[in-house]
Coordinates of C-alpha atoms in Angstrom, one line a residue:
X1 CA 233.6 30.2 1.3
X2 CA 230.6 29.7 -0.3
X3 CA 230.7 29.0 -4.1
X4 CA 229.0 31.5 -6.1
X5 CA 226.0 29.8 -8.6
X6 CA 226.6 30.5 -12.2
X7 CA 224.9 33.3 -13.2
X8 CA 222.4 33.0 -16.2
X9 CA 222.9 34.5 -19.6
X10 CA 220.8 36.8 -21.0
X11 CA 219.5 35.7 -24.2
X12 CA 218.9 39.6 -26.3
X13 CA 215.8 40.5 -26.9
X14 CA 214.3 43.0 -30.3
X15 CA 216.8 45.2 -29.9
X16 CA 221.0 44.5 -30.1
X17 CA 223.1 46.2 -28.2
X18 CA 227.3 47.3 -29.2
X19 CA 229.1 49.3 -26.5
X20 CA 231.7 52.2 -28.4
X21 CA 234.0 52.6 -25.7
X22 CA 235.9 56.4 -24.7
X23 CA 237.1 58.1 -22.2
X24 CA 234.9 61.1 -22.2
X25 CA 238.3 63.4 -21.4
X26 CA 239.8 62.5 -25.1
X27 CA 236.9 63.7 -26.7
X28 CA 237.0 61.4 -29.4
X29 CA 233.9 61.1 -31.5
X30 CA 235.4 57.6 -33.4
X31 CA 235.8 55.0 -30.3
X32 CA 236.1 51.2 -31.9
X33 CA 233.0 49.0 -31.6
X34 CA 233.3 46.2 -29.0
X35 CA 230.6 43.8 -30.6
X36 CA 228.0 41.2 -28.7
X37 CA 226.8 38.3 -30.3
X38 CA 222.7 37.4 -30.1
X39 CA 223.2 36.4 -26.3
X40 CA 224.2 39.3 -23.8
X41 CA 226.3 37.4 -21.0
X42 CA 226.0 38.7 -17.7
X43 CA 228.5 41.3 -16.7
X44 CA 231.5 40.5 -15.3
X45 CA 231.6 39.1 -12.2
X46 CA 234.1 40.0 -9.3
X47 CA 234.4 37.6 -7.3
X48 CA 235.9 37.1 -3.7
X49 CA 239.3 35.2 -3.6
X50 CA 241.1 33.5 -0.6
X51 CA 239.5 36.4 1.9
X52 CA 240.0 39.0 -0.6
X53 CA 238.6 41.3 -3.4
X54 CA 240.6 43.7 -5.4
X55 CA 239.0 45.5 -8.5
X56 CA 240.2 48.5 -10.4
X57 CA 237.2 50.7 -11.7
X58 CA 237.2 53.5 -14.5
X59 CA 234.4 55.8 -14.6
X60 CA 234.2 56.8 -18.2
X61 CA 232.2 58.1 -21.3
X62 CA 230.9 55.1 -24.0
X63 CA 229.0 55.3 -26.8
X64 CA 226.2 52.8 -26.9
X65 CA 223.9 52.0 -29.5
X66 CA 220.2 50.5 -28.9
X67 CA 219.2 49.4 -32.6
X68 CA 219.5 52.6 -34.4
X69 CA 219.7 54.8 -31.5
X70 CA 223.2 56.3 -29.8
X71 CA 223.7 57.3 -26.2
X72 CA 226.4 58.6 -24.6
X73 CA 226.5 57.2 -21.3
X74 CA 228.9 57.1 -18.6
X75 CA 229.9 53.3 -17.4
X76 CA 232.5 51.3 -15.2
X77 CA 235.1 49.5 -16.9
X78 CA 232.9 50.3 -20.2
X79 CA 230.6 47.9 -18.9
X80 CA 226.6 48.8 -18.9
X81 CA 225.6 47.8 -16.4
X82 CA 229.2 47.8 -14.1
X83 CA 230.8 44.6 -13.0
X84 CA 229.2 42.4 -10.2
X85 CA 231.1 42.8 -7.3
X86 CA 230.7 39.8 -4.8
X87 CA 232.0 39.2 -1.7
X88 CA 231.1 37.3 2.1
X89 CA 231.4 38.3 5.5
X90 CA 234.7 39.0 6.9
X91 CA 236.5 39.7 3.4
X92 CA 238.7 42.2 2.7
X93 CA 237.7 44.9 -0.4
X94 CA 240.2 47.0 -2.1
X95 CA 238.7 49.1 -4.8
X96 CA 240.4 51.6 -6.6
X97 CA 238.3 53.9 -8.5
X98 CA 239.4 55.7 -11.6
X99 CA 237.6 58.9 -12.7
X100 CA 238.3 59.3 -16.2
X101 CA 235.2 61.8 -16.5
X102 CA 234.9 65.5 -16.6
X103 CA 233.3 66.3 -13.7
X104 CA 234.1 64.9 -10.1
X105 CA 232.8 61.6 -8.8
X106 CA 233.0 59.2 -5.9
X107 CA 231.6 55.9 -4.8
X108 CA 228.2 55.1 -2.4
X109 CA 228.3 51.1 -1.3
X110 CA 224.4 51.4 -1.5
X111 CA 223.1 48.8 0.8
X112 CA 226.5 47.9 3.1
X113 CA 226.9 48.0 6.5
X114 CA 230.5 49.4 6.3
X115 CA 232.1 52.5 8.5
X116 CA 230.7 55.8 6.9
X117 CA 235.0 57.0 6.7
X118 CA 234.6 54.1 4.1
X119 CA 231.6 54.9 2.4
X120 CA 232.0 58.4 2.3
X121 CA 229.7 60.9 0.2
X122 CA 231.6 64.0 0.9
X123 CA 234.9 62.6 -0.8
X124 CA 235.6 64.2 -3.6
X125 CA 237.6 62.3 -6.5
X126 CA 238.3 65.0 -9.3
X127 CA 238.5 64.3 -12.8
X128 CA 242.0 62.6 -14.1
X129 CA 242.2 61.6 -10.4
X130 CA 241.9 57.9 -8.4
X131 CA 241.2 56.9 -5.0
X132 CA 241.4 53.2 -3.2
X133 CA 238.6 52.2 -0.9
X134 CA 239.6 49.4 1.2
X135 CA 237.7 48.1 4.3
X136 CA 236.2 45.0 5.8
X137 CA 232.7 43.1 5.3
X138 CA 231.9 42.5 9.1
X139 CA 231.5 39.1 9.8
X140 CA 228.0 39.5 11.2
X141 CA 226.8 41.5 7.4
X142 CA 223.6 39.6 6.5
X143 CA 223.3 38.1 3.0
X144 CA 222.1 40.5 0.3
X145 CA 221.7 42.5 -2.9
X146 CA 223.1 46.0 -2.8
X147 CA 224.9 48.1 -5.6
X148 CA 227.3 50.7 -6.3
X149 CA 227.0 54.1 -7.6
X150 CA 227.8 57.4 -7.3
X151 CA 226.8 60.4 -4.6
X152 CA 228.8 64.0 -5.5
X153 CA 226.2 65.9 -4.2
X154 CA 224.6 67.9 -7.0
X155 CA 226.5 65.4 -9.3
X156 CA 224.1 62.4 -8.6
X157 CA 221.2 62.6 -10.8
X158 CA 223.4 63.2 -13.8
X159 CA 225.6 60.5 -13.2
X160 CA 223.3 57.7 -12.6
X161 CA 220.9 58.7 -14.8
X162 CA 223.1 58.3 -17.6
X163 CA 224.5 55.1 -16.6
X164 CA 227.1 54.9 -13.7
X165 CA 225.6 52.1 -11.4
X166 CA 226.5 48.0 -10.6
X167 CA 225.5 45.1 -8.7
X168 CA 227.1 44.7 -5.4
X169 CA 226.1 41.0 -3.9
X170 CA 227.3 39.7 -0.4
X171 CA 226.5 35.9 0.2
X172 CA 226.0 34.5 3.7
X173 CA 223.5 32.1 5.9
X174 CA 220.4 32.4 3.1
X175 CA 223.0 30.9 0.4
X176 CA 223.4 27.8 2.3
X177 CA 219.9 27.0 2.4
X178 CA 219.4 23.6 0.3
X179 CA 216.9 24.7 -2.2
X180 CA 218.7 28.2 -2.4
X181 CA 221.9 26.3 -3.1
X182 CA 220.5 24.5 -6.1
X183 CA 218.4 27.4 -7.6
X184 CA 219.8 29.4 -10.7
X185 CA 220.0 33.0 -10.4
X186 CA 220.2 36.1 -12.3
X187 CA 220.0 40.1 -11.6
X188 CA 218.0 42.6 -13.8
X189 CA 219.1 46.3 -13.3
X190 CA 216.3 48.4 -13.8
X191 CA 217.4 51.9 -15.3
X192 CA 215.7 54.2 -17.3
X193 CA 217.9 56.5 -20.0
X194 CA 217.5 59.0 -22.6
X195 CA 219.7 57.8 -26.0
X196 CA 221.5 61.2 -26.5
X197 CA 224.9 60.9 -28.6
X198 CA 226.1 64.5 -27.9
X199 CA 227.3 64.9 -24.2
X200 CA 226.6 68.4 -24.7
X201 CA 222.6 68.2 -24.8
X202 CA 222.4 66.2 -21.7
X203 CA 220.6 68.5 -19.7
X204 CA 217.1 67.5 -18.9
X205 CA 214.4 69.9 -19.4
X206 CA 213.8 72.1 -16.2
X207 CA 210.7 70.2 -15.7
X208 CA 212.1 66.6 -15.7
X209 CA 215.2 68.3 -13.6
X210 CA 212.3 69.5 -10.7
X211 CA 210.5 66.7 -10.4
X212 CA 212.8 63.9 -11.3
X213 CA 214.4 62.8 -14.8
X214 CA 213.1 59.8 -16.6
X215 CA 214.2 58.4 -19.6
X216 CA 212.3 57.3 -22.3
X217 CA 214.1 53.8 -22.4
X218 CA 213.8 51.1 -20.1
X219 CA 216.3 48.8 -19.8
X220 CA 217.0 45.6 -17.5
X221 CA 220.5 44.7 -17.3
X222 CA 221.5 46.8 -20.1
X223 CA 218.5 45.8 -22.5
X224 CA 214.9 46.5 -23.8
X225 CA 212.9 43.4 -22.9
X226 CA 216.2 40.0 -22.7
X227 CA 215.3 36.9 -22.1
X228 CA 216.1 35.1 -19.1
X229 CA 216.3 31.5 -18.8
X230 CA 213.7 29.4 -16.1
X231 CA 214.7 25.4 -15.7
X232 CA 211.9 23.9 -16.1
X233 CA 211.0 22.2 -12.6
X234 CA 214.1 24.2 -11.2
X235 CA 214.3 27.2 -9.3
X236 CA 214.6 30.6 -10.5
X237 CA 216.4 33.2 -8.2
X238 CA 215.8 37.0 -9.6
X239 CA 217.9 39.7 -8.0
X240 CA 216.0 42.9 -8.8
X241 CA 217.5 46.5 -8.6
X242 CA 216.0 49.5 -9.2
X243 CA 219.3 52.0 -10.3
X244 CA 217.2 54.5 -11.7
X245 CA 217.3 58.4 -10.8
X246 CA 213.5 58.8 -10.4
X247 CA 211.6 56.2 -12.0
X248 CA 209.5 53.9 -9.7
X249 CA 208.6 50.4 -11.0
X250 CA 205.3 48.6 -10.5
X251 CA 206.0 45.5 -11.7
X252 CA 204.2 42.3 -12.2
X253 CA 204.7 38.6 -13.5
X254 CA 201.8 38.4 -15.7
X255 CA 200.3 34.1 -15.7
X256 CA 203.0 33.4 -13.8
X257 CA 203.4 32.9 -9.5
X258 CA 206.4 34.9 -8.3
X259 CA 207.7 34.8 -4.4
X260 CA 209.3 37.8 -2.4
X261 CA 212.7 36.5 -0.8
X262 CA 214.6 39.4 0.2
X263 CA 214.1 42.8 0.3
X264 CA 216.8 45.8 0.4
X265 CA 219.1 44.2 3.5
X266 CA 218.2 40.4 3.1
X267 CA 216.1 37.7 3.3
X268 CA 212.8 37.4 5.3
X269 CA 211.0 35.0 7.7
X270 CA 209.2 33.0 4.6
X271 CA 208.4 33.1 1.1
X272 CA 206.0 35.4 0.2
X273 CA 203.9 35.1 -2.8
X274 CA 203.5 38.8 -4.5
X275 CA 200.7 39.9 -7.3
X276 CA 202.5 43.1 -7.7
X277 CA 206.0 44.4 -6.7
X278 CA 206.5 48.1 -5.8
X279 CA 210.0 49.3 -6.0
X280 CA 211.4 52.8 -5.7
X281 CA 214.8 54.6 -7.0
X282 CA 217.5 52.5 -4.6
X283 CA 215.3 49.5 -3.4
X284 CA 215.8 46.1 -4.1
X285 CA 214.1 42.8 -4.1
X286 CA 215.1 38.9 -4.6
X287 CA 212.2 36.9 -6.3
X288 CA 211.7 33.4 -6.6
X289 CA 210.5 31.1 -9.6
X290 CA 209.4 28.0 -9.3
X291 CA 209.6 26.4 -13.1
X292 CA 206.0 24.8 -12.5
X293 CA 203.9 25.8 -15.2
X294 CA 203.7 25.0 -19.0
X295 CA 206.8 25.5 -20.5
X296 CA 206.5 28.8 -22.7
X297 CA 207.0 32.3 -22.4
X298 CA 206.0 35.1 -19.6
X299 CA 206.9 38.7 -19.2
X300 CA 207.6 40.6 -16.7
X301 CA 205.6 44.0 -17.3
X302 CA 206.2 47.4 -15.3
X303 CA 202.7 48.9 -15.5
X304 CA 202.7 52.4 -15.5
X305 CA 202.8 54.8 -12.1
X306 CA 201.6 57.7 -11.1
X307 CA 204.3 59.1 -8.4
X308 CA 202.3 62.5 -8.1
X309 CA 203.6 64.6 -11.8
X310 CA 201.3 62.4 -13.9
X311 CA 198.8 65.5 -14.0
X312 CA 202.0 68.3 -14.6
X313 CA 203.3 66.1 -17.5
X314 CA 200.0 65.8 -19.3
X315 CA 198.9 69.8 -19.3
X316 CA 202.3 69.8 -21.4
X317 CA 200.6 68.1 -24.4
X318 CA 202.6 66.9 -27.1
X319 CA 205.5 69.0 -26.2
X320 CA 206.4 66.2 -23.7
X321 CA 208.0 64.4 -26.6
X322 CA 210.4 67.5 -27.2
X323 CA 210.9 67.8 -23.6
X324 CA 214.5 65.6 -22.4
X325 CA 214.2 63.6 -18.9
X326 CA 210.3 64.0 -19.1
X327 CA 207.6 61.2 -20.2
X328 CA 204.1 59.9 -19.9
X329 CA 203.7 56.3 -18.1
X330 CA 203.3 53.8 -20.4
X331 CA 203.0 50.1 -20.1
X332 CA 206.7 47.9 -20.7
X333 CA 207.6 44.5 -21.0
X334 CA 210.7 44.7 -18.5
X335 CA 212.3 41.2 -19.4
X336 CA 210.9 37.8 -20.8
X337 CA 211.1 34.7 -18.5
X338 CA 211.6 31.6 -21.0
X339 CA 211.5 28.4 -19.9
X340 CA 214.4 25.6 -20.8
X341 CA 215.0 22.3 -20.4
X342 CA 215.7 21.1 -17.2
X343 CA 217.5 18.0 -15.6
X344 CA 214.8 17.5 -12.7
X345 CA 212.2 15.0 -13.2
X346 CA 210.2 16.5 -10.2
X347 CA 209.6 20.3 -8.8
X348 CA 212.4 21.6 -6.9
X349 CA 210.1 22.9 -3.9
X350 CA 210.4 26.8 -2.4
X351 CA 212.1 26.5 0.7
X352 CA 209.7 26.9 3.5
X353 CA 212.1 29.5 6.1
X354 CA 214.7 31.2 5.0
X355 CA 215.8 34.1 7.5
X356 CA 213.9 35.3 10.9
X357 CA 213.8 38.8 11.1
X358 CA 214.0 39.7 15.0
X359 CA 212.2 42.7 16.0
X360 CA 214.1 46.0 17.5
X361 CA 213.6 46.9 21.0
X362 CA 211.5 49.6 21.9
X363 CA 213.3 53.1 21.2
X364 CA 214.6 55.6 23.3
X365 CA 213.9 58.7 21.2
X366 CA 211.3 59.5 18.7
X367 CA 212.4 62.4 15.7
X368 CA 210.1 63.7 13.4
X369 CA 211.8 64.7 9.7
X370 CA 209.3 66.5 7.4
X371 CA 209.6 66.4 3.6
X372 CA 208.0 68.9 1.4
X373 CA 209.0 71.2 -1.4
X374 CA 210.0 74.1 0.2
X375 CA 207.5 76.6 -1.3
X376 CA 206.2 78.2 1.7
X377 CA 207.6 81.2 3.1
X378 CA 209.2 79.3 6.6
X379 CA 211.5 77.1 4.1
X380 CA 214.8 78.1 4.1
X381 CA 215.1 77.1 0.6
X382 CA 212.7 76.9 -2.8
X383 CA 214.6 73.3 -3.1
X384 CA 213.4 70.5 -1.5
X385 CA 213.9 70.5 2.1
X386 CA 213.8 68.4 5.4
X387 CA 212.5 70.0 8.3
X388 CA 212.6 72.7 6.4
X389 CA 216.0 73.0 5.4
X390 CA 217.4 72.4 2.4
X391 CA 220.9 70.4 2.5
X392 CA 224.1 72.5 3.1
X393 CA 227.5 71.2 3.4
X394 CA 228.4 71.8 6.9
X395 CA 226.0 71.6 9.1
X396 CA 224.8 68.3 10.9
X397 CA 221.3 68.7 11.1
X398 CA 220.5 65.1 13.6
X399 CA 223.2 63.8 15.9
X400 CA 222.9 60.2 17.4
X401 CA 224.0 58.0 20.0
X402 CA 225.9 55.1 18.8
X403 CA 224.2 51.5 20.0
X404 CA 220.8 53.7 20.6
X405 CA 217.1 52.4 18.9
X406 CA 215.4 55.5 17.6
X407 CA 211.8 55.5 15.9
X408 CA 211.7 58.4 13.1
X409 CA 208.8 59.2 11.9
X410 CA 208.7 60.3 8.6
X411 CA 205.9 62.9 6.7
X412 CA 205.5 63.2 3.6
X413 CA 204.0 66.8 3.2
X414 CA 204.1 66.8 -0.3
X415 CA 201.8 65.5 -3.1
X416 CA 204.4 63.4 -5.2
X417 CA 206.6 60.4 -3.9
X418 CA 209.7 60.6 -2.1
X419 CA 211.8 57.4 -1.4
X420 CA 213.5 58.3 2.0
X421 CA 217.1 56.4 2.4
X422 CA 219.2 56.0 5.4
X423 CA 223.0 55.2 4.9
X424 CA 225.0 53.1 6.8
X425 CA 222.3 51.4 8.9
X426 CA 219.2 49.4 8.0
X427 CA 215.6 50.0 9.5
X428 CA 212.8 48.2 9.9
X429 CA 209.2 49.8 8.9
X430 CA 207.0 50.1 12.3
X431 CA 203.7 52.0 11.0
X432 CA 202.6 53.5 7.8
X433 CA 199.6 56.1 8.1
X434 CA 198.9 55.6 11.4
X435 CA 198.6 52.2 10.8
X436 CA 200.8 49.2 12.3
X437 CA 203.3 47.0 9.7
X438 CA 203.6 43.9 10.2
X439 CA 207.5 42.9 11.2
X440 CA 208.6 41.3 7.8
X441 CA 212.1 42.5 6.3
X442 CA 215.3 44.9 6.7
X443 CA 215.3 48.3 4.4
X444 CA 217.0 50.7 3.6
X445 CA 214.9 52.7 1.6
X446 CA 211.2 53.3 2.0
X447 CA 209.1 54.8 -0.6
X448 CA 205.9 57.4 0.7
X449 CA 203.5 58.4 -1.3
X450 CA 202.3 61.9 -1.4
X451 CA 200.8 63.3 1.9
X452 CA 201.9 59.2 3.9
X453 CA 203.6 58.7 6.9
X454 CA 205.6 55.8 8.0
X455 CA 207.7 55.1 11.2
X456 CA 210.8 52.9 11.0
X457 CA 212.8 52.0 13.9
X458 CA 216.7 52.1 13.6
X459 CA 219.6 51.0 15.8
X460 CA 223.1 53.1 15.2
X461 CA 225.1 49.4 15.2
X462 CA 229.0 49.4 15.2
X463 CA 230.0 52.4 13.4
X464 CA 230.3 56.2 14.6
X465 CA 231.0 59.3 11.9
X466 CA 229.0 61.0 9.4
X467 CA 226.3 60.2 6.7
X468 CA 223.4 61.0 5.1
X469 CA 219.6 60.3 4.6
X470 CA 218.0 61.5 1.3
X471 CA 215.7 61.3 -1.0
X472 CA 216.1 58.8 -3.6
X473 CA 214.6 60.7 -6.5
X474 CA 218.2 61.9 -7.2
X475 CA 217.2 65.3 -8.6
X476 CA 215.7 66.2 -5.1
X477 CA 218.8 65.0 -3.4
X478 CA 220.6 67.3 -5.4
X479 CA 218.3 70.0 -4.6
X480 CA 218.1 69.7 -0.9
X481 CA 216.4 67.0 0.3
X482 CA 219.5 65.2 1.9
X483 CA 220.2 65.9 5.5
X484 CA 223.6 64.8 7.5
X485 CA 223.6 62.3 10.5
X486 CA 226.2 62.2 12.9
X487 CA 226.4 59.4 14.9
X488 CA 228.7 60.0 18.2
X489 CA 230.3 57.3 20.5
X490 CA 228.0 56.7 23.5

């Protein structure tokens, strides 16, 4: 097995952070204060043992301050961020998750390649109540970041906006590459919240709940601007996930040369050096650092984006400040990279390959799936819709041929974003406006602008049942713009 690198600390930045821990059933408005010290350790980390990984999970309500503000946000194992859950191809998971809140809950494996009975998003795990997920990593599962969250449909939003979300890391063939093996790592979880004690006023306004909720404080790994440690002529490894409900990150690295490694289902071909990274609600990314420059400090800044409500939000005024879940872009320092001493006297170089990404063959079928708002009067819905349609429990709307290669084509018929995800399988991106991609990486989630197009090309690999592809703007997921895919034995 291959021996997990110690993750970095995170040195706390302005603001200090003290978790008041409670199950949100007692009601108890006096939980005791768990206290951190200047430097925020990384969360806990579950690792694989002798083949195996057994963790017990309680989704429940805690009481977080951020300086002199108090939120009331729902967390795993009172942990915000949720543990790290690692594992390698070929182990065994057993998971038993605890729902401790009010409302019902259940678990997406965002990212694996696991049997859709597994990861299941109609399951339903009512409050006071526990389930146990157990299944397999395949052995062929590439290396990657994922996470965990979860998807009770019209519970979504709510729940990960407030907080319910973790790192789910499986190692493989890009881990054993020499310099990967001596780099350092660390992951930033992006999220976005609203510091509201009282569970009670947690409702965003109606306009934030339409087009997406945003929170007016952005965190990375549970705080506003930490520090994370570069050794100097080392090799910095950055895991980046974006768990919020709607916010999209444009981030940069400013004076400093960053390198895309991996994207949502691995690495790819090469480094690539990025100016500016792009990620949506559900993607990820795996940077590296080389520790090069002049010792010091840089900062990694989310500049602000315009995913199509920029122009909604400011007719509002200065009423947006009154308004819950709804705010203007502004600029943010996402996390400081520091550099430390290190014990290389020369640069530890990038590694020249990492993983080839091997094209798809050619498809069988071509599908078309739509996404709009569902104004117009052929909608079945005033939600957000798919084809038309907005989600309903029951009814399969696209059925598949397991082992088949399918080209969908996907249209964006609306002016704002939508992040389209695909459970259960990974794609790769074949065209965007018309326009021929370049072959470069495995997704699962692919972010169009208002009034795009792109075509990704899917195969339905080892696993038949049912899922879902949404959009990852949680709020319109949870008001229609999911769809259920069945994928039948050939």
């Amino acid at each position: 097995m291959i021996k997990r690198r110690t993750f970095l600390n995170l040195a706390a930045g302005a603001t200090a952070v003290h978790l008041l821990t409670q199950c949100a059933k007692r009601g108890s408005r006096q939980p005791s204060h768990t206290n951190l010290s200047n430097t925020l350790q990384q969360t806990r980390v579950y690792q694989s043992n002798a083949g195996s990984l057994a963790v017990d999970l309680h989704a429940s309500s805690t009481y977080v301050t951020f300086g002199d503000r108090l939120a009331n946000l729902l967390t795993y194992n009172s942990s915000f961020p949720g543990p790290t859950l690692e594992a390698s191809p070929g182990d065994t998971v057993r998971l038993t998750l605890r729902n401790e809140l009010d409302t019902p809950t259940n678990l997406h494996y965002h990212g694996l390649h696991i049997s859709p009975d597994v990861d299941n998003v109609f399951r339903n795990i009512p409050p006071g109540e526990q389930y146990t997920y157990e299944f397999q990593i395949p052995n062929n599962h590439p290396a990657m970041t994922g996470w965990y969250h979860p998807h009770y449909h019209l519970n979504v939003a709510s729940q990960v906006f407030r907080g319910l979300a973790g790192p789910l890391i499986i190692r493989g063939d890009v881990d054993r590459i020499p310099e990967i093996q001596q780099a350092d790592e660390a992951i930033l979880m992006l999220q976005d919240i609203e510091p509201i004690p009282d569970p009670a006023l947690q409702e965003p306004h109606p306009l934030g709940k339409r087009w997406g909720r945003e929170g007016n404080l952005v965190l990375a790994h549970g705080f506003q601007n930490p520090v994370v440690n570069v050794p100097q002529n080392g090799l910095l490894r950055l895991r980046l996930i974006n768990s919020s409900a709607s916010r999209i990150y444009q981030l940069q690295l400013k004076d400093h040369p960053w390198f895309l490694m991996a994207t949502d289902r691995g690495a790819i071909a090469e480094p690539k050096e990025l100016q500016t990274l792009l990620l949506s609600p559900g993607e990820r990314a795996e940077m590296l650092i080389p520790g090069h420059r002049e010792p010091g400090e840089y900062q990694l800044i989310n500049q602000p984006y315009d995913r199509g409500v920029d122009d909604i939000i400011s007719s509002f005024g200065d009423e947006v400040h009154q308004m819950t879940g709804v705010v203007k872009p502004t600029q943010t320092t996402v996390a400081t990279l520091r550099y430390v001493e290190g014990d290389r006297p020369t640069p530890l170089p990038l590694p020249k390959q990492l993983i080839p990404v091997e094209p798809l063959p050619l498809p069988t079928i071509t599908r078309e799936f739509v996404l709009n708002h569902g104004l117009d009067s052929t909608a079945e819905s005033t939600g957000f819709t798919i084809n038309a349609q907005s989600f309903v429990m029951d009814r399969i709307n696209t059925r598949v041929r397991l082992n088949d290669v399918e080209d969908w084509h996907i249209v964006n018929n609306a002016t704002i974003d939508h992040p389209f995800h695909l459970h259960t399988n990974r794609f790769q991106i074949i065209e965007r406006n018309g326009q021929p991609e370049p072959l470069s990486a495995w997704k699962d989630t692919v972010s169009l602008k208002g009034n795009e197009t792109v075509t990704i090309r899917v195969r339905f690999d080892d696993f038949v049942g049912r899922t879902v592809y949404h959009c990852h703007i949680l709020d319109h997921e949870d008001q229609g713009m999911m769809g259920i895919l069945e994928i039948q034995a050939a």
